[in-house]
Amino acid sequence: MSVDQVRKLLAASAGHRLHALYVVAATMGLRRGELVGLRWSDVDLDEGILRVQQTVQRVAGKLHILDAKTEGSEAVLPLPEVTWLTLLEHQERQQAERAALADVWEDHDLVFPSERGTPMEPTNLSRSFARLRHVAGLPGVRLHDLRHTVVSLLMELGVPPHVVQAIARHADVKVTLKVYAHANLDAMRQALGKLDGRLS
């Protein structure tokens, strides 16, 4: 995704109860299961850091909370200011939501729970994202593309590959470079497509 596409997506999500989730996805590169598994105890807003420690997945028809994939997946990540501010606002909004739904709310300490406080179905997040991308006018974009975009943008900004690998929590720097090469290939294809248009 281009920076402009990410901005469109975040503008379209403004005011939505999952807006902060999309900001975290666009700035931190978390996987879908990591986003829905993130707990407030994993976020230190005083220190401005986030720990990726668990993931929510549907396995054999049941929703499970599992440890993050690998030791490298469990990382301490500094929060960019935009993410930190968005999470502060989200925390306040969620406290109001919890108070309004006190009779049915089940507290699991989740940053992005369902509307009752329980772990969110990863497929429900995908459905929410499908509606959001439609509103933003980005029909072909996937939620996971935000993760790839974080990797690509960091590489384009000249961040060393081993630092990008640590942020993305890839097991091997080769995976990081492959994601960037794939994104770069798409950019080259678009650029050459413009040339093709001029010559044909």
GROMACS .gro file of C-alpha atoms in nm:
model
  200
    1MET     CA    1   0.000   0.000   0.000
    2SER     CA    2   0.109   0.356  -0.065
    3VAL     CA    3   0.119   0.616   0.212
    4ASP     CA    4  -0.181   0.783   0.048
    5GLN     CA    5  -0.379   0.456   0.060
    6VAL     CA    6  -0.297   0.410   0.430
    7ARG     CA    7  -0.412   0.765   0.500
    8LYS     CA    8  -0.741   0.699   0.315
    9LEU     CA    9  -0.793   0.383   0.516
   10LEU     CA   10  -0.730   0.553   0.850
   11ALA     CA   11  -0.949   0.850   0.753
   12ALA     CA   12  -1.230   0.606   0.666
   13SER     CA   13  -1.192   0.432   1.005
   14ALA     CA   14  -1.206   0.757   1.209
   15GLY     CA   15  -1.485   0.733   1.466
   16HIS     CA   16  -1.511   0.352   1.433
   17ARG     CA   17  -1.463   0.151   1.754
   18LEU     CA   18  -1.170  -0.031   1.588
   19HIS     CA   19  -0.996   0.283   1.458
   20ALA     CA   20  -0.709   0.234   1.705
   21LEU     CA   21  -0.661  -0.124   1.586
   22TYR     CA   22  -0.610  -0.001   1.230
   23VAL     CA   23  -0.363   0.263   1.350
   24VAL     CA   24  -0.166  -0.005   1.538
   25ALA     CA   25  -0.173  -0.230   1.231
   26ALA     CA   26  -0.053   0.054   1.005
   27THR     CA   27   0.227   0.169   1.236
   28MET     CA   28   0.343  -0.144   1.421
   29GLY     CA   29   0.290  -0.420   1.164
   30LEU     CA   30   0.111  -0.662   1.398
   31ARG     CA   31  -0.049  -0.976   1.256
   32ARG     CA   32  -0.428  -1.019   1.272
   33GLY     CA   33  -0.416  -1.265   1.564
   34GLU     CA   34  -0.168  -1.043   1.751
   35LEU     CA   35  -0.399  -0.743   1.714
   36VAL     CA   36  -0.700  -0.923   1.860
   37GLY     CA   37  -0.483  -1.089   2.127
   38LEU     CA   38  -0.321  -0.766   2.249
   39ARG     CA   39  -0.388  -0.697   2.620
   40TRP     CA   40  -0.368  -0.372   2.811
   41SER     CA   41  -0.111  -0.544   3.035
   42ASP     CA   42   0.107  -0.575   2.720
   43VAL     CA   43   0.088  -0.198   2.659
   44ASP     CA   44   0.276   0.047   2.881
   45LEU     CA   45   0.149   0.392   2.789
   46ASP     CA   46   0.372   0.557   3.052
   47GLU     CA   47   0.684   0.407   2.893
   48GLY     CA   48   0.541   0.420   2.540
   49ILE     CA   49   0.601   0.053   2.463
   50LEU     CA   50   0.403  -0.250   2.349
   51ARG     CA   51   0.482  -0.618   2.399
   52VAL     CA   52   0.361  -0.883   2.154
   53GLN     CA   53   0.302  -1.188   2.373
   54GLN     CA   54  -0.010  -1.367   2.256
   55THR     CA   55  -0.231  -1.428   1.958
   56VAL     CA   56  -0.596  -1.526   1.910
   57GLN     CA   57  -0.664  -1.799   1.655
   58ARG     CA   58  -0.944  -2.034   1.563
   59VAL     CA   59  -0.812  -2.391   1.583
   60ALA     CA   60  -1.030  -2.698   1.524
   61GLY     CA   61  -1.346  -2.490   1.546
   62LYS     CA   62  -1.258  -2.323   1.879
   63LEU     CA   63  -1.113  -1.982   1.960
   64HIS     CA   64  -0.776  -2.014   2.135
   65ILE     CA   65  -0.543  -1.766   2.298
   66LEU     CA   66  -0.189  -1.883   2.222
   67ASP     CA   67   0.162  -1.762   2.292
   68ALA     CA   68   0.315  -1.554   2.013
   69LYS     CA   69   0.468  -1.770   1.736
   70THR     CA   70   0.835  -1.766   1.829
   71GLU     CA   71   1.075  -1.610   2.076
   72GLY     CA   72   1.144  -1.346   1.809
   73SER     CA   73   0.770  -1.281   1.781
   74GLU     CA   74   0.755  -1.181   2.147
   75ALA     CA   75   0.913  -0.839   2.123
   76VAL     CA   76   0.911  -0.508   2.307
   77LEU     CA   77   0.833  -0.234   2.056
   78PRO     CA   78   0.842   0.144   2.110
   79LEU     CA   79   0.518   0.320   2.020
   80PRO     CA   80   0.526   0.599   1.760
   81GLU     CA   81   0.358   0.913   1.895
   82VAL     CA   82   0.051   0.879   1.670
   83THR     CA   83  -0.002   0.524   1.796
   84TRP     CA   84   0.051   0.621   2.159
   85LEU     CA   85  -0.201   0.908   2.136
   86THR     CA   86  -0.454   0.690   1.954
   87LEU     CA   87  -0.426   0.417   2.221
   88LEU     CA   88  -0.475   0.676   2.498
   89GLU     CA   89  -0.798   0.792   2.332
   90HIS     CA   90  -0.903   0.432   2.268
   91GLN     CA   91  -0.851   0.341   2.634
   92GLU     CA   92  -1.083   0.624   2.744
   93ARG     CA   93  -1.345   0.526   2.485
   94GLN     CA   94  -1.326   0.162   2.593
   95GLN     CA   95  -1.372   0.252   2.960
   96ALA     CA   96  -1.693   0.436   2.867
   97GLU     CA   97  -1.804   0.140   2.654
   98ARG     CA   98  -1.737  -0.102   2.941
   99ALA     CA   99  -1.931   0.117   3.187
  100ALA     CA  100  -2.228   0.140   2.948
  101LEU     CA  101  -2.231  -0.238   2.899
  102ALA     CA  102  -2.149  -0.335   3.259
  103ASP     CA  103  -2.425  -0.601   3.270
  104VAL     CA  104  -2.286  -0.802   2.977
  105TRP     CA  105  -1.917  -0.699   2.960
  106GLU     CA  106  -1.666  -0.980   3.020
  107ASP     CA  107  -1.329  -0.829   3.101
  108HIS     CA  108  -1.038  -1.015   2.940
  109ASP     CA  109  -0.798  -0.715   2.953
  110LEU     CA  110  -0.806  -0.702   2.570
  111VAL     CA  111  -0.722  -0.381   2.386
  112PHE     CA  112  -0.944  -0.478   2.091
  113PRO     CA  113  -1.216  -0.711   2.220
  114SER     CA  114  -1.558  -0.787   2.080
  115GLU     CA  115  -1.842  -0.550   2.173
  116ARG     CA  116  -1.888  -0.756   2.493
  117GLY     CA  117  -1.523  -0.762   2.602
  118THR     CA  118  -1.458  -1.120   2.489
  119PRO     CA  119  -1.184  -1.214   2.239
  120MET     CA  120  -1.280  -1.097   1.892
  121GLU     CA  121  -1.324  -1.355   1.620
  122PRO     CA  122  -1.038  -1.299   1.372
  123THR     CA  123  -1.289  -1.353   1.088
  124ASN     CA  124  -1.509  -1.073   1.231
  125LEU     CA  125  -1.208  -0.842   1.212
  126SER     CA  126  -1.159  -0.944   0.850
  127ARG     CA  127  -1.525  -0.864   0.779
  128SER     CA  128  -1.491  -0.526   0.948
  129PHE     CA  129  -1.183  -0.455   0.738
  130ALA     CA  130  -1.366  -0.557   0.419
  131ARG     CA  131  -1.632  -0.292   0.492
  132LEU     CA  132  -1.365  -0.034   0.576
  133ARG     CA  133  -1.168  -0.088   0.255
  134HIS     CA  134  -1.493  -0.050   0.058
  135VAL     CA  135  -1.563   0.286   0.226
  136ALA     CA  136  -1.201   0.393   0.163
  137GLY     CA  137  -1.228   0.295  -0.206
  138LEU     CA  138  -0.953   0.032  -0.176
  139PRO     CA  139  -1.126  -0.291  -0.284
  140GLY     CA  140  -0.818  -0.508  -0.338
  141VAL     CA  141  -0.639  -0.430  -0.011
  142ARG     CA  142  -0.603  -0.695   0.262
  143LEU     CA  143  -0.551  -0.633   0.635
  144HIS     CA  144  -0.217  -0.814   0.613
  145ASP     CA  145  -0.105  -0.558   0.351
  146LEU     CA  146  -0.071  -0.306   0.635
  147ARG     CA  147   0.197  -0.529   0.789
  148HIS     CA  148   0.383  -0.548   0.459
  149THR     CA  149   0.350  -0.172   0.418
  150VAL     CA  150   0.521  -0.107   0.753
  151VAL     CA  151   0.816  -0.324   0.644
  152SER     CA  152   0.840  -0.158   0.302
  153LEU     CA  153   0.814   0.199   0.433
  154LEU     CA  154   1.080   0.139   0.699
  155MET     CA  155   1.314  -0.008   0.438
  156GLU     CA  156   1.248   0.286   0.204
  157LEU     CA  157   1.330   0.525   0.489
  158GLY     CA  158   1.672   0.362   0.514
  159VAL     CA  159   1.615   0.169   0.837
  160PRO     CA  160   1.871  -0.116   0.850
  161PRO     CA  161   1.718  -0.456   0.759
  162HIS     CA  162   1.804  -0.612   1.099
  163VAL     CA  163   1.610  -0.332   1.277
  164VAL     CA  164   1.310  -0.378   1.044
  165GLN     CA  165   1.334  -0.753   1.109
  166ALA     CA  166   1.316  -0.689   1.487
  167ILE     CA  167   1.013  -0.460   1.447
  168ALA     CA  168   0.832  -0.704   1.216
  169ARG     CA  169   0.946  -0.997   1.434
  170HIS     CA  170   1.044  -1.205   1.133
  171ALA     CA  171   1.237  -1.520   1.225
  172ASP     CA  172   1.492  -1.444   0.951
  173VAL     CA  173   1.605  -1.120   0.788
  174LYS     CA  174   1.558  -1.295   0.451
  175VAL     CA  175   1.180  -1.285   0.509
  176THR     CA  176   1.202  -0.909   0.571
  177LEU     CA  177   1.401  -0.857   0.252
  178LYS     CA  178   1.161  -1.078   0.054
  179VAL     CA  179   0.858  -0.873   0.168
  180TYR     CA  180   1.037  -0.552   0.067
  181ALA     CA  181   1.151  -0.696  -0.267
  182HIS     CA  182   0.792  -0.804  -0.342
  183ALA     CA  183   0.655  -0.456  -0.258
  184ASN     CA  184   0.934  -0.297  -0.460
  185LEU     CA  185   0.848  -0.523  -0.755
  186ASP     CA  186   0.489  -0.396  -0.746
  187ALA     CA  187   0.615  -0.035  -0.748
  188MET     CA  188   0.842  -0.113  -1.044
  189ARG     CA  189   0.556  -0.283  -1.227
  190GLN     CA  190   0.337   0.026  -1.181
  191ALA     CA  191   0.618   0.256  -1.296
  192LEU     CA  192   0.687   0.049  -1.607
  193GLY     CA  193   0.312   0.027  -1.673
  194LYS     CA  194   0.310   0.408  -1.703
  195LEU     CA  195   0.595   0.386  -1.951
  196ASP     CA  196   0.404   0.121  -2.143
  197GLY     CA  197   0.104   0.352  -2.155
  198ARG     CA  198   0.312   0.630  -2.305
  199LEU     CA  199   0.469   0.410  -2.572
  200SER     CA  200   0.164   0.215  -2.689
   0.00000   0.00000   0.00000
